[in-house]
Amino acid sequence: MSLLELDSVSVFYGQTQALHEISLVVEPGEIVCLLGGNASGKSTTMKTILGLITPRSGEIRLAGERVTRSAPAARIRRGLASVPEARRVFPEMSVEDNLLTGAFTRRTGIRAELASVYESFPRLAERRRQPAGTLSGGEQQMLAFGRALMSAPTLICMDEPTMGLAPIFVDRVLDLIAALNRDRGLAVLMVEQNAELALSIAHRGYVLNTGHLVLDGPAPSLIDNPAIRTAYFGA
Amino acid sequence: MTVLEVTGLRRSFAGLRAVDGVSFTVEPGEVVSIIGPNGSGKTTALNLVSGVLRPDSGQVTFQGRDVTGWRPERLAAAGLSRTFQNGRVFGNLTVAENVLIGLTPTLQAARPFSRWRNVPVLRWASLLAETAVALVDPPAVRRELADRQAKVATQLDRFGDRLTPRADLAAHTLSYANRRRTEIARALASGPALLVLDEPTAGMNPAETGEVLEQLLELKAAGQTILLVEHKIDLVMRLSDRVLVLDAGSVIAAGPPEQVRSDPRVIEAYLGKRRPAVRP
Amino acid sequence: MLDTALAGLVNGSSYALLALGLSLIFGVANVINFAHASVFAVGAMSGWWFSVDLDWPLWAVLLGVTAVTGLLGLVINVIAVTPLAKAPPIAALLSTFAVSVVVDNGAQLVFGPETRRFPALLATDNLGLGGLRFGTLDVTILVVAIGLMLVLGWFLRASRYGRAIRAVAQDRDAAAQMGIPLARVQNLAFVIASVLGGVAGVLGGMYLNNISPTVGSTVGMSAFAAATLGGLGSLPGAVAGGLLLGVVEAFGVSWWGGNARTLITFAVLLIVLWVRPSGLFGKRAPLAAEPMTGTFFGAARTVRLRPWQVAVAAVAAYVVPAVALDDYTVQIGVQVVVYAILALSLTLVSGQAGQISLGQAAPLAIGAYTSALLTTATGLDFWLSLPISGVVAAVLSVVLVSPSWRLRGHYVSIATLATGLLVAAAAVNFDWLTNGPSGVSAIPPPTLFGASVSAPLAVYFLDLTILLVVLLLVVRLRRSTLGRIWSAVREDEVAARSSGIAVADYKSLAFGIGGFVAGIGGALFAQQYGYIDPSVFGISVSLLALTIVVLGGLNSPLGAVVGAIVLVGLPEALRMLQETRMLTYGLLLLAVVLFRPQGLMGKVAR
Ligand SMILES: Nc1ncnc2c1ncn2[C@@H]1O[C@H](COP(=O)(O)OP(=O)(O)OP(=O)(O)O)[C@@H](O)[C@H]1O
Ligand SMILES: Nc1ncnc2c1ncn2[C@@H]1O[C@H](COP(=O)(O)OP(=O)(O)OP(=O)(O)O)[C@@H](O)[C@H]1O
Ligand SMILES: [Mg+2]
Ligand SMILES: [Mg+2]
């Protein structure tokens, strides 16, 4: 059974339609990449999956269960986690409290999880008492990622997880995503601007254009697709 | 005359030395980039230069004047405009109005006696005159507005059909990258002597980043002086005349792009080795 | 000396408990909960009922009150706050104000308006320590208060739901993405806060001895001051602020008498904010967080009327009262007009420049007193006094609010609240100038072309004309470059400054022009009644003015007029309801806010 299914989902902002009958699936243990130019509706898709926006029509299923109209909290309890666009850390809470808040839906194993996040991001361990709002942009990005991991999710939705990261950290974050996927079977749906890097760790990809899904397929086929190369690799 | 000269700039937060003795200059027509790992103090340095934060010590000279500790509005009026890392657009104003606000430092007719703005009591004369002018709306002000609106249109056109069709939408309805563009347009509108950009292409894909690179190259060709913070190394290499590398608040390398790029310390601290493909 | 300090501490515990609740709710829902003072009153009244009529012991009284006020808090949240989660925050401020009207007046209906003696459930004078006499009561109050604070502090810091409360406070959307059930967390915060408020009511009732259904209002104001003094959202701050204020008030009252209480409370608050713009314990980030990383509220657009529609309405405003209305109704019309002028001053300050003011009664009072004193004491002509009143009100507005230029967001509101109360308190205390509580009387009516303007219709025409002028002024300002600059200040001060806008200057200007307009309104007000005293310019006037603007649509000048018609006219229209009048008014107000949170003249942004 698929972890996540979107079945011809349409989303509107007032009168304007932002998504046109989007259908996509994420299977267990998969890394799926959502590509698309600016304003193509990537973040809108992510917000719809998380339940921050309710679609006007279509259906969303998590592990086979319909969640089209459930609150975000209900979806998170089903094993979904999110790294939001522009990070959205809790600015006045300490780094550690941010991480613990990420573990809201679970009761056990929190300390161990915390230790493993600190191990992946030593910078966060150094700054565990610092209010998150005063972290640099990249540090906040790491925190947002670590916070999402705290709930031990089965599927993690990331909206531009490497935005604002220095090249060296981009490498690390992508490696980490690949490692989590390999070792824990974590499924990932990610929006990423750096399509070439993202596809290099992904299994499959979808391409959005002005709210329409225009293309999908296995990652290698997308990498080799000349149309994609010109549109998103800038080469 | 040197556009910007920074000497010995320092600022710490609760014991953490975010910027620790940074010095550099920016000459007219030059593009100088600051790169460095996350948390190395780049944004803080820009905040110090643009007056948004006050330095603990050190000096900032802008176009020959000591501007250390100047308030940001005064610096903006003197010709330094900037964008912010996460984007700060005026959400409830339209895209066009956002850019129009960027033209505030150039206001003449709508803002009489603006020289007195920095004089304690006298500045009320200017403020009240501004109010009177706003109420009366004389032809000179209307002409100025029309003129500014034309400038806004030019700025929006710079981004092709990204912003122009959305000119009358509230800025908060824009996608992330378009908000960034709006902000750049706002910063450029007043024709600043120094344009300070903090990660202008964050959230753009390589193709779109290339588009912005072209626009910045055009600006550079037109003689615009730019101070840039950016993580997109290719863009930095193609655009910059000089690159400054920060790590933990201090400059660890500086010089022409190629030289910096091959500096082992920079590779170690910032660039990393090229990712090995982790294809599953 | 020591017993004054002890009395202050004990009284301050009530403030601290209330302030804790305010801070908590403010934190979570980003709402200044005006109904919180009513919760205090309900706590006190139900405590009285349990102990006197039902004869319960103290622990049972406390438990009972906990249940009653906890439930009340839940109801307040579910009815008045949660439905407005997606509306601008100011709408919720308004709805809690409506709830406070409903609860206060409901309590009056249930318990009767009279003041009653709260039984001393504990001894008040049985203990001693080194010459200091006190009772079990004092000890109990202090212990219960401090104990509750410690428990709450631990809960928020270390528990799962405590962290969730803080997370929701800082970024609702992001909190939802962590799997935090927003509705439940907010309910929880309201219940906790209201339980604290109820307990404060019982303890405060025992301490004060006398209670009535409106006992909340004075205590509530001090609690606001305490919460702000300590740093909004900071719980240690709320405690420290409450205790500090209690002690300072106790000494002030023992030196200068009860009249000086408000003056002391709010002068202290202003001074603290001056020195520490985020309160004693509030942390102030060197840079405001970048916007739109939090939940973003699109402001309402304004409903636009066609010019001919406005013209027809204006003509009707002149003609209808002249031909169809009796003197009594016209007098109400005069009030509507004066309030519309006051509200328009806020359209500039709060709607355009984004500085939500809870103290616009201050320039109104200053204008009224200036005009009244000039025309009575020096015999100056009304027409000369009119602009002078405006200018004096403008200058004093700017000077009084100037300490708050460094303040942000809700601190501005509280600072203006303080100035509003200070001005009223000054009018009481500065007898040599204002004639103290007895006020200024026999203010002569204005004359026009040799005729005295005193008939209701004449006054109405005069005021209406001035209203139209002010309306035109505000509309023009909003559409100008200056108006756009104010909008930028409202939207993001950091970005505005970096675009070359001297934010403090433009805030001053907005308060100055707003003060001028309100001052003119004040002068008209004085002449219209022929008599003014400090009680006319209380906090309720400031709140009413803001309510009018929010109800009409913060961003709509015509909305201010429509809001004034509804909110000033409605209570008059409801007069036949007699004692349920204010209750009905509160309910209607609540209904309107829930139905149109963006204001009557606002459209929701797409
Ligand atoms: N709250 C809103 N109200 C109205 N329109 C909106 C709103 N949010 C997004 N939109 C519009 O929906 C479209 C898709 O936006 P979205 O944020 O999903 O794009 P995106 O693909 O994530 O772009 P980016 O790469 O810039 O982040 C855009 O045209 C945007 O202007
Ligand atoms: N107000 C503050 N309080 C405490 N620490 C701060 C504050 N502002 C910045 N810092 C710290 O100072 C350091 C430098 O931050 P800065 O934002 O300048 O980094 P940056 O180089 O721009 O990084 P990035 O590329 O991730 O944006 C960071 O470690 C950050 O956590
Ligand atoms: Mg996006
Ligand atoms: Mg930065």
Tab-separated table of N, CA, C and O in Angstrom, chain B residues 209-246:
chain	number	residue	atom	x	y	z
B	209	THR	N	18.315	30.927	-11.115
B	209	THR	CA	19.496	31.593	-10.589
B	209	THR	C	20.296	32.194	-11.747
B	209	THR	O	20.785	33.324	-11.660
B	210	GLY	N	20.382	31.425	-12.839
B	210	GLY	CA	21.072	31.931	-14.016
B	210	GLY	C	20.440	33.215	-14.526
B	210	GLY	O	21.141	34.158	-14.923
B	211	GLU	N	19.096	33.235	-14.453
B	211	GLU	CA	18.372	34.426	-14.891
B	211	GLU	C	18.770	35.636	-14.040
B	211	GLU	O	19.053	36.720	-14.562
B	212	VAL	N	18.818	35.425	-12.726
B	212	VAL	CA	19.200	36.531	-11.834
B	212	VAL	C	20.657	36.922	-12.088
B	212	VAL	O	20.999	38.104	-12.089
B	213	LEU	N	21.491	35.910	-12.341
B	213	LEU	CA	22.885	36.208	-12.630
B	213	LEU	C	22.981	37.149	-13.833
B	213	LEU	O	23.723	38.142	-13.789
B	214	GLU	N	22.225	36.847	-14.888
B	214	GLU	CA	22.235	37.720	-16.061
B	214	GLU	C	21.854	39.136	-15.669
B	214	GLU	O	22.481	40.121	-16.071
B	215	GLN	N	20.791	39.234	-14.831
B	215	GLN	CA	20.342	40.572	-14.433
B	215	GLN	C	21.417	41.299	-13.629
B	215	GLN	O	21.653	42.498	-13.820
B	216	LEU	N	22.077	40.569	-12.758
B	216	LEU	CA	23.123	41.208	-11.957
B	216	LEU	C	24.312	41.597	-12.833
B	216	LEU	O	24.913	42.659	-12.636
B	217	LEU	N	24.626	40.749	-13.815
B	217	LEU	CA	25.723	41.098	-14.727
B	217	LEU	C	25.390	42.363	-15.497
B	217	LEU	O	26.249	43.232	-15.704
B	218	GLU	N	24.131	42.465	-15.906
B	218	GLU	CA	23.696	43.687	-16.595
B	218	GLU	C	23.905	44.905	-15.707
B	218	GLU	O	24.418	45.930	-16.143
B	219	LEU	N	23.483	44.752	-14.439
B	219	LEU	CA	23.650	45.855	-13.494
B	219	LEU	C	25.117	46.215	-13.355
B	219	LEU	O	25.496	47.384	-13.346
B	220	LYS	N	25.914	45.185	-13.255
B	220	LYS	CA	27.342	45.418	-13.088
B	220	LYS	C	27.896	46.157	-14.295
B	220	LYS	O	28.662	47.121	-14.154
B	221	ALA	N	27.469	45.695	-15.470
B	221	ALA	CA	27.932	46.361	-16.687
B	221	ALA	C	27.529	47.825	-16.695
B	221	ALA	O	28.238	48.685	-17.212
B	222	ALA	N	26.377	48.107	-16.089
B	222	ALA	CA	25.930	49.501	-16.034
B	222	ALA	C	26.623	50.268	-14.919
B	222	ALA	O	26.293	51.414	-14.641
B	223	GLY	N	27.566	49.631	-14.227
B	223	GLY	CA	28.352	50.351	-13.237
B	223	GLY	C	27.840	50.278	-11.817
B	223	GLY	O	28.338	50.983	-10.939
B	224	GLN	N	26.853	49.415	-11.561
B	224	GLN	CA	26.317	49.310	-10.204
B	224	GLN	C	27.328	48.638	-9.269
B	224	GLN	O	27.872	47.585	-9.597
B	225	THR	N	27.565	49.270	-8.113
B	225	THR	CA	28.432	48.666	-7.109
B	225	THR	C	27.596	47.737	-6.235
B	225	THR	O	26.508	48.116	-5.794
B	226	ILE	N	28.108	46.530	-6.002
B	226	ILE	CA	27.298	45.541	-5.285
B	226	ILE	C	28.115	44.846	-4.210
B	226	ILE	O	29.270	44.487	-4.424
B	227	LEU	N	27.497	44.691	-3.040
B	227	LEU	CA	28.064	43.842	-1.992
B	227	LEU	C	27.102	42.672	-1.827
B	227	LEU	O	25.917	42.867	-1.573
B	228	LEU	N	27.625	41.459	-2.003
B	228	LEU	CA	26.746	40.299	-2.144
B	228	LEU	C	27.104	39.218	-1.139
B	228	LEU	O	28.284	38.932	-0.918
B	229	VAL	N	26.082	38.616	-0.541
B	229	VAL	CA	26.293	37.386	0.221
B	229	VAL	C	25.541	36.300	-0.515
B	229	VAL	O	24.375	36.497	-0.884
B	230	GLU	N	26.188	35.191	-0.795
B	230	GLU	CA	25.508	34.157	-1.578
B	230	GLU	C	26.200	32.818	-1.372
B	230	GLU	O	27.413	32.750	-1.194
B	231	HIS	N	25.395	31.763	-1.402
B	231	HIS	CA	25.976	30.427	-1.297
B	231	HIS	C	26.141	29.755	-2.654
B	231	HIS	O	26.785	28.725	-2.754
B	232	LYS	N	25.528	30.316	-3.676
B	232	LYS	CA	25.610	29.679	-5.001
B	232	LYS	C	26.964	30.035	-5.606
B	232	LYS	O	27.167	31.134	-6.139
B	233	ILE	N	27.860	29.086	-5.503
B	233	ILE	CA	29.259	29.391	-5.760
B	233	ILE	C	29.513	29.779	-7.222
B	233	ILE	O	30.324	30.649	-7.515
B	234	ASP	N	28.746	29.147	-8.133
B	234	ASP	CA	28.960	29.478	-9.544
B	234	ASP	C	28.609	30.934	-9.818
B	234	ASP	O	29.307	31.642	-10.544
B	235	LEU	N	27.520	31.362	-9.221
B	235	LEU	CA	27.112	32.752	-9.393
B	235	LEU	C	28.170	33.685	-8.822
B	235	LEU	O	28.571	34.670	-9.461
B	236	VAL	N	28.659	33.354	-7.658
B	236	VAL	CA	29.682	34.190	-7.032
B	236	VAL	C	30.914	34.279	-7.930
B	236	VAL	O	31.477	35.365	-8.140
B	237	MET	N	31.327	33.141	-8.477
B	237	MET	CA	32.531	33.115	-9.318
B	237	MET	C	32.369	33.980	-10.559
B	237	MET	O	33.272	34.694	-10.963
B	238	ARG	N	31.204	33.903	-11.180
B	238	ARG	CA	31.039	34.630	-12.433
B	238	ARG	C	30.856	36.121	-12.224
B	238	ARG	O	31.194	36.922	-13.094
B	239	LEU	N	30.307	36.482	-11.067
B	239	LEU	CA	29.905	37.875	-10.879
B	239	LEU	C	30.963	38.724	-10.178
B	239	LEU	O	31.118	39.911	-10.474
B	240	SER	N	31.702	38.081	-9.263
B	240	SER	CA	32.481	38.901	-8.340
B	240	SER	C	33.811	39.369	-8.922
B	240	SER	O	34.447	38.666	-9.704
B	241	ASP	N	34.225	40.548	-8.500
B	241	ASP	CA	35.595	40.983	-8.751
B	241	ASP	C	36.501	40.469	-7.648
B	241	ASP	O	37.644	40.114	-7.886
B	242	ARG	N	35.955	40.500	-6.440
B	242	ARG	CA	36.727	39.978	-5.322
B	242	ARG	C	35.813	39.185	-4.407
B	242	ARG	O	34.620	39.479	-4.316
B	243	VAL	N	36.368	38.218	-3.722
B	243	VAL	CA	35.585	37.396	-2.802
B	243	VAL	C	36.263	37.409	-1.442
B	243	VAL	O	37.483	37.393	-1.341
B	244	LEU	N	35.408	37.460	-0.420
B	244	LEU	CA	35.886	37.515	0.948
B	244	LEU	C	35.309	36.286	1.632
B	244	LEU	O	34.117	36.019	1.509
B	245	VAL	N	36.139	35.509	2.304
B	245	VAL	CA	35.603	34.312	2.946
B	245	VAL	C	35.628	34.497	4.452
B	245	VAL	O	36.671	34.776	5.038
B	246	LEU	N	34.464	34.359	5.073
B	246	LEU	CA	34.372	34.459	6.529
B	246	LEU	C	34.279	33.071	7.124
B	246	LEU	O	33.663	32.176	6.555
